Amino acid sequence: VGTGSTGSLSSTNNFWEFDGVTWAPLPALPNSFTDRFDATAFVLNGKAYIGTGVNTDNDPNGTTLRDFWEFNGTSWTQLPPLPNEFKARFGAVSFVIGNKAYVGTGEDQSFNKLKDFWEFDGTAWTQLAALPPSFPARQKAVAFTINNRAYVGTGIDATNSSISDFWEFDGTNWTQDPSLPQTFDARDNAIAFTLGNKAYLGTGDDGTVNGARSDLWEFDGTSWTLLPSWPSGFTARQGAVAFTLGDGAYVGTGLDDMGNRLKDFWEYY
């Protein structure tokens, strides 16, 4: 777990490793790595990648980034520059299908919401064909993959409203998924993870005053089910992170309704 914002216009670049029991800091990243938050990350062929995001150190307007870095478990290497057509962005999403990763959506330096996607095969980047016109440009969405199909949904659209749609990608075509129940609240800055052949989505911000969420939904590839409430003591939050390790998933950090930064983690299994 790493990068993020600590407040007061401060971006970070430290990373921490969790073995299921204890946390340990990783060695410092190269000096050429720019502090950032609202980055995106994925794992492909046993290596981790992080890129894009925004740096706000001493600059309230921020500098939007377009670099990517590879981590082999020991050291970090900056990837060659992306194609010129790839816009610097923050609040993007990423997912993996087979041996290819995909990065898309987000918001550019001029605060335009984006709806392009790029495919990465471990060496080169290729822009995908345009998404359907009905796919809203967005940032701070979520993405996950189950049964070799990727899903992208929620986020903030071009009107700066939270949205609740989901789209399925089979590696070639995009199709809107109509299965979300009416009781599912539109949101952005949520978390998503997969365990086995099911996906989970929760927390986030519904765009209202005190709109941080604390619900968790399960998706089996066909339908969504609202799960029982988190245990007492779990704080509603947005901008959290989630990852899986072994048979469990872990959710933590983020912002509560008062803007307080959180540093707790919860295990789901």
Tab-separated table of C-alpha atoms in Angstrom:
chain	number	residue	atom	x	y	z
A	1	VAL	CA	0.000	0.000	0.000
A	2	GLY	CA	1.454	3.355	-0.909
A	3	THR	CA	1.307	6.913	-2.247
A	4	GLY	CA	-1.700	9.078	-1.323
A	5	SER	CA	-2.286	12.456	0.269
A	6	THR	CA	-1.589	13.367	3.870
A	7	GLY	CA	-3.335	16.723	3.604
A	8	SER	CA	-1.973	20.282	3.517
A	9	LEU	CA	-1.181	19.933	-0.211
A	10	SER	CA	1.201	17.084	0.532
A	11	SER	CA	1.500	14.048	-1.766
A	12	THR	CA	3.411	10.954	-0.667
A	13	ASN	CA	5.554	8.218	-2.226
A	14	ASN	CA	6.175	5.725	0.577
A	15	PHE	CA	5.084	2.073	0.306
A	16	TRP	CA	4.310	-0.519	2.967
A	17	GLU	CA	4.308	-4.325	2.702
A	18	PHE	CA	1.832	-6.547	4.567
A	19	ASP	CA	2.451	-10.283	5.017
A	20	GLY	CA	-0.922	-11.048	6.596
A	21	VAL	CA	0.320	-10.294	10.120
A	22	THR	CA	2.687	-7.316	10.184
A	23	TRP	CA	3.392	-4.189	8.167
A	24	ALA	CA	6.904	-3.172	7.105
A	25	PRO	CA	8.069	-0.124	5.098
A	26	LEU	CA	9.638	-0.772	1.711
A	27	PRO	CA	12.928	0.897	0.835
A	28	ALA	CA	12.613	4.418	-0.530
A	29	LEU	CA	11.571	4.773	-4.148
A	30	PRO	CA	13.977	6.321	-6.674
A	31	ASN	CA	14.348	10.091	-6.396
A	32	SER	CA	12.872	10.420	-9.874
A	33	PHE	CA	9.533	8.993	-8.681
A	34	THR	CA	7.084	11.872	-8.238
A	35	ASP	CA	4.961	11.958	-5.081
A	36	ARG	CA	1.287	11.505	-5.982
A	37	PHE	CA	-2.243	10.567	-5.064
A	38	ASP	CA	-5.244	9.390	-7.093
A	39	ALA	CA	-2.925	7.023	-8.980
A	40	THR	CA	-3.925	3.623	-10.383
A	41	ALA	CA	-2.202	0.246	-9.957
A	42	PHE	CA	-2.400	-3.323	-11.245
A	43	VAL	CA	-0.478	-6.615	-11.188
A	44	LEU	CA	0.525	-8.270	-14.465
A	45	ASN	CA	2.626	-11.410	-14.895
A	46	GLY	CA	3.952	-11.294	-11.337
A	47	LYS	CA	4.944	-7.635	-11.404
A	48	ALA	CA	3.164	-4.621	-9.925
A	49	TYR	CA	2.629	-1.356	-11.770
A	50	ILE	CA	1.608	2.088	-10.573
A	51	GLY	CA	1.082	5.213	-12.620
A	52	THR	CA	-0.771	8.425	-13.396
A	53	GLY	CA	-2.149	10.503	-10.490
A	54	VAL	CA	-1.603	14.071	-9.394
A	55	ASN	CA	1.128	15.820	-7.408
A	56	THR	CA	0.052	18.756	-5.242
A	57	ASP	CA	3.222	19.454	-3.275
A	58	ASN	CA	3.120	23.204	-2.662
A	59	ASP	CA	0.716	23.660	-5.592
A	60	PRO	CA	-3.051	23.749	-4.973
A	61	ASN	CA	-3.757	23.268	-8.701
A	62	GLY	CA	-1.594	20.156	-8.878
A	63	THR	CA	0.405	18.589	-11.699
A	64	THR	CA	-1.282	15.683	-13.448
A	65	LEU	CA	1.026	12.745	-14.237
A	66	ARG	CA	1.337	10.223	-17.088
A	67	ASP	CA	4.274	8.018	-16.038
A	68	PHE	CA	4.207	4.334	-15.028
A	69	TRP	CA	6.537	2.389	-12.765
A	70	GLU	CA	7.172	-1.377	-12.478
A	71	PHE	CA	7.953	-3.163	-9.195
A	72	ASN	CA	9.398	-6.703	-9.305
A	73	GLY	CA	9.195	-7.272	-5.555
A	74	THR	CA	12.647	-5.829	-4.974
A	75	SER	CA	13.261	-2.744	-7.097
A	76	TRP	CA	11.367	-0.082	-9.064
A	77	THR	CA	11.907	0.720	-12.747
A	78	GLN	CA	10.295	3.531	-14.684
A	79	LEU	CA	8.644	2.373	-17.906
A	80	PRO	CA	9.424	4.090	-21.209
A	81	PRO	CA	7.225	7.117	-21.976
A	82	LEU	CA	3.646	6.356	-22.936
A	83	PRO	CA	2.349	7.293	-26.403
A	84	ASN	CA	1.822	11.015	-26.861
A	85	GLU	CA	-1.921	10.436	-27.244
A	86	PHE	CA	-2.166	9.128	-23.675
A	87	LYS	CA	-3.311	12.068	-21.575
A	88	ALA	CA	-1.907	12.747	-18.128
A	89	ARG	CA	-4.704	12.005	-15.652
A	90	PHE	CA	-5.745	11.274	-12.118
A	91	GLY	CA	-8.606	9.184	-10.730
A	92	ALA	CA	-8.210	6.540	-13.458
A	93	VAL	CA	-9.030	2.825	-13.149
A	94	SER	CA	-7.132	-0.284	-14.210
A	95	PHE	CA	-7.865	-4.002	-14.554
A	96	VAL	CA	-6.299	-7.154	-15.993
A	97	ILE	CA	-7.746	-9.751	-18.371
A	98	GLY	CA	-5.433	-12.685	-19.066
A	99	ASN	CA	-1.945	-11.387	-19.824
A	100	LYS	CA	-2.971	-7.824	-20.633
A	101	ALA	CA	-3.706	-4.813	-18.449
A	102	TYR	CA	-6.033	-1.934	-19.212
A	103	VAL	CA	-5.970	1.662	-17.955
A	104	GLY	CA	-8.609	4.273	-18.628
A	105	THR	CA	-11.047	6.995	-17.599
A	106	GLY	CA	-9.920	9.689	-15.126
A	107	GLU	CA	-9.618	13.462	-15.271
A	108	ASP	CA	-7.011	15.482	-17.163
A	109	GLN	CA	-5.074	18.626	-16.232
A	110	SER	CA	-7.936	20.803	-17.519
A	111	PHE	CA	-10.456	18.891	-15.344
A	112	ASN	CA	-12.066	17.168	-18.328
A	113	LYS	CA	-13.465	13.718	-17.571
A	114	LEU	CA	-12.047	10.996	-19.836
A	115	LYS	CA	-13.461	7.811	-21.412
A	116	ASP	CA	-10.516	6.346	-23.319
A	117	PHE	CA	-8.884	2.988	-22.517
A	118	TRP	CA	-5.373	1.733	-23.183
A	119	GLU	CA	-4.110	-1.869	-23.344
A	120	PHE	CA	-0.678	-2.835	-21.957
A	121	ASP	CA	0.909	-6.185	-22.848
A	122	GLY	CA	3.900	-5.800	-20.514
A	123	THR	CA	5.904	-3.957	-23.165
A	124	ALA	CA	3.788	-1.649	-25.313
A	125	TRP	CA	0.638	0.450	-24.954
A	126	THR	CA	-2.187	0.429	-27.521
A	127	GLN	CA	-5.277	2.602	-27.454
A	128	LEU	CA	-8.574	0.704	-27.671
A	129	ALA	CA	-11.373	1.611	-30.016
A	130	ALA	CA	-13.730	4.310	-28.797
A	131	LEU	CA	-16.209	3.303	-26.108
A	132	PRO	CA	-19.964	3.412	-26.816
A	133	PRO	CA	-21.384	6.963	-26.924
A	134	SER	CA	-23.629	6.109	-23.970
A	135	PHE	CA	-20.619	5.345	-21.735
A	136	PRO	CA	-20.188	8.473	-19.572
A	137	ALA	CA	-16.707	9.907	-19.190
A	138	ARG	CA	-15.773	9.688	-15.515
A	139	GLN	CA	-13.143	9.730	-12.815
A	140	LYS	CA	-12.827	7.988	-9.425
A	141	ALA	CA	-14.672	4.913	-10.706
A	142	VAL	CA	-13.960	1.285	-9.750
A	143	ALA	CA	-12.934	-1.695	-11.858
A	144	PHE	CA	-12.573	-5.435	-11.291
A	145	THR	CA	-12.322	-8.683	-13.249
A	146	ILE	CA	-14.201	-11.955	-12.713
A	147	ASN	CA	-14.622	-14.892	-15.099
A	148	ASN	CA	-12.301	-13.219	-17.634
A	149	ARG	CA	-14.611	-10.231	-17.940
A	150	ALA	CA	-13.884	-6.768	-16.616
A	151	TYR	CA	-16.388	-4.391	-15.087
A	152	VAL	CA	-16.090	-0.613	-14.779
A	153	GLY	CA	-18.633	1.487	-12.931
A	154	THR	CA	-19.621	4.265	-10.570
A	155	GLY	CA	-17.554	7.472	-10.403
A	156	ILE	CA	-18.034	11.181	-11.077
A	157	ASP	CA	-19.362	12.171	-14.505
A	158	ALA	CA	-18.827	15.328	-16.567
A	159	THR	CA	-21.480	17.192	-14.536
A	160	ASN	CA	-19.564	16.322	-11.337
A	161	SER	CA	-22.420	14.046	-10.236
A	162	SER	CA	-21.928	10.607	-8.696
A	163	ILE	CA	-23.160	7.805	-10.983
A	164	SER	CA	-24.126	4.165	-10.527
A	165	ASP	CA	-23.884	2.481	-13.943
A	166	PHE	CA	-21.687	-0.553	-14.708
A	167	TRP	CA	-20.169	-1.711	-17.976
A	168	GLU	CA	-18.819	-5.159	-18.903
A	169	PHE	CA	-15.765	-5.630	-21.144
A	170	ASP	CA	-14.953	-9.023	-22.671
A	171	GLY	CA	-11.610	-7.985	-24.131
A	172	THR	CA	-13.226	-6.696	-27.318
A	173	ASN	CA	-16.649	-5.184	-26.714
A	174	TRP	CA	-18.284	-3.034	-24.036
A	175	THR	CA	-21.847	-3.765	-22.874
A	176	GLN	CA	-23.813	-1.950	-20.195
A	177	ASP	CA	-24.681	-4.216	-17.271
A	178	PRO	CA	-28.304	-3.634	-16.195
A	179	SER	CA	-28.150	-5.717	-13.024
A	180	LEU	CA	-27.575	-3.074	-10.310
A	181	PRO	CA	-30.578	-2.911	-7.936
A	182	GLN	CA	-32.413	0.388	-7.516
A	183	THR	CA	-31.352	0.334	-3.857
A	184	PHE	CA	-27.702	0.741	-4.892
A	185	ASP	CA	-26.651	4.346	-4.307
A	186	ALA	CA	-24.640	6.242	-6.920
A	187	ARG	CA	-21.141	6.918	-5.616
A	188	ASP	CA	-17.532	7.714	-6.380
A	189	ASN	CA	-14.224	6.997	-4.649
A	190	ALA	CA	-15.418	3.498	-3.697
A	191	ILE	CA	-13.385	0.288	-3.343
A	192	ALA	CA	-13.660	-2.993	-5.220
A	193	PHE	CA	-11.940	-6.357	-4.876
A	194	THR	CA	-12.424	-9.983	-5.912
A	195	LEU	CA	-12.385	-13.181	-3.862
A	196	GLY	CA	-12.719	-16.431	-5.739
A	197	ASN	CA	-15.238	-15.944	-8.530
A	198	LYS	CA	-17.099	-13.084	-6.877
A	199	ALA	CA	-16.523	-9.339	-6.781
A	200	TYR	CA	-17.228	-6.888	-3.982
A	201	LEU	CA	-17.891	-3.151	-4.072
A	202	GLY	CA	-18.397	-0.795	-1.176
A	203	THR	CA	-17.757	2.413	0.717
A	204	GLY	CA	-17.320	5.622	-1.317
A	205	ASP	CA	-19.048	9.004	-1.384
A	206	ASP	CA	-22.627	9.432	-2.622
A	207	GLY	CA	-22.179	13.145	-3.331
A	208	THR	CA	-24.385	14.398	-0.485
A	209	VAL	CA	-23.468	16.132	2.769
A	210	ASN	CA	-21.974	13.480	5.073
A	211	GLY	CA	-22.174	11.110	2.116
A	212	ALA	CA	-19.440	8.633	3.059
A	213	ARG	CA	-20.716	5.076	2.641
A	214	SER	CA	-20.159	1.934	4.688
A	215	ASP	CA	-22.113	-0.667	2.679
A	216	LEU	CA	-20.670	-3.683	0.845
A	217	TRP	CA	-22.179	-5.394	-2.213
A	218	GLU	CA	-21.373	-8.811	-3.703
A	219	PHE	CA	-21.517	-9.548	-7.453
A	220	ASP	CA	-21.524	-13.119	-8.793
A	221	GLY	CA	-21.338	-12.179	-12.472
A	222	THR	CA	-25.120	-12.060	-12.801
A	223	SER	CA	-26.667	-10.242	-9.851
A	224	TRP	CA	-25.753	-7.967	-6.936
A	225	THR	CA	-26.511	-8.694	-3.264
A	226	LEU	CA	-26.235	-6.267	-0.354
A	227	LEU	CA	-24.200	-7.925	2.397
A	228	PRO	CA	-24.757	-7.517	6.152
A	229	SER	CA	-23.365	-4.397	7.765
A	230	TRP	CA	-19.710	-4.102	8.703
A	231	PRO	CA	-18.892	-4.816	12.347
A	232	SER	CA	-19.441	-2.085	14.911
A	233	GLY	CA	-16.525	0.303	14.812
A	234	PHE	CA	-16.104	0.381	11.042
A	235	THR	CA	-16.120	4.026	9.928
A	236	ALA	CA	-17.940	5.040	6.748
A	237	ARG	CA	-15.311	6.306	4.309
A	238	GLN	CA	-14.333	7.313	0.821
A	239	GLY	CA	-11.011	7.057	-0.981
A	240	ALA	CA	-10.054	3.838	0.797
A	241	VAL	CA	-7.920	1.041	-0.642
A	242	ALA	CA	-8.606	-2.684	-0.917
A	243	PHE	CA	-6.506	-5.725	-1.765
A	244	THR	CA	-6.652	-9.499	-1.421
A	245	LEU	CA	-4.070	-11.739	0.219
A	246	GLY	CA	-4.564	-15.476	0.555
A	247	ASP	CA	-8.192	-16.217	1.402
A	248	GLY	CA	-8.983	-12.742	2.714
A	249	ALA	CA	-9.509	-9.197	1.541
A	250	TYR	CA	-8.346	-6.088	3.352
A	251	VAL	CA	-9.982	-2.649	3.306
A	252	GLY	CA	-8.520	0.425	4.950
A	253	THR	CA	-7.405	4.056	5.020
A	254	GLY	CA	-9.558	6.756	3.379
A	255	LEU	CA	-11.451	9.823	4.570
A	256	ASP	CA	-14.404	9.955	6.953
A	257	ASP	CA	-17.283	12.452	6.745
A	258	MET	CA	-15.325	15.055	8.678
A	259	GLY	CA	-12.327	14.846	6.332
A	260	ASN	CA	-10.225	12.941	8.864
A	261	ARG	CA	-7.676	10.585	7.339
A	262	LEU	CA	-8.016	7.010	8.550
A	263	LYS	CA	-5.307	4.399	9.074
A	264	ASP	CA	-7.264	1.337	10.181
A	265	PHE	CA	-7.578	-1.886	8.168
A	266	TRP	CA	-10.344	-4.497	8.200
A	267	GLU	CA	-10.194	-8.092	7.014
A	268	TYR	CA	-13.056	-9.688	5.073
A	269	TYR	CA	-13.125	-13.458	4.539
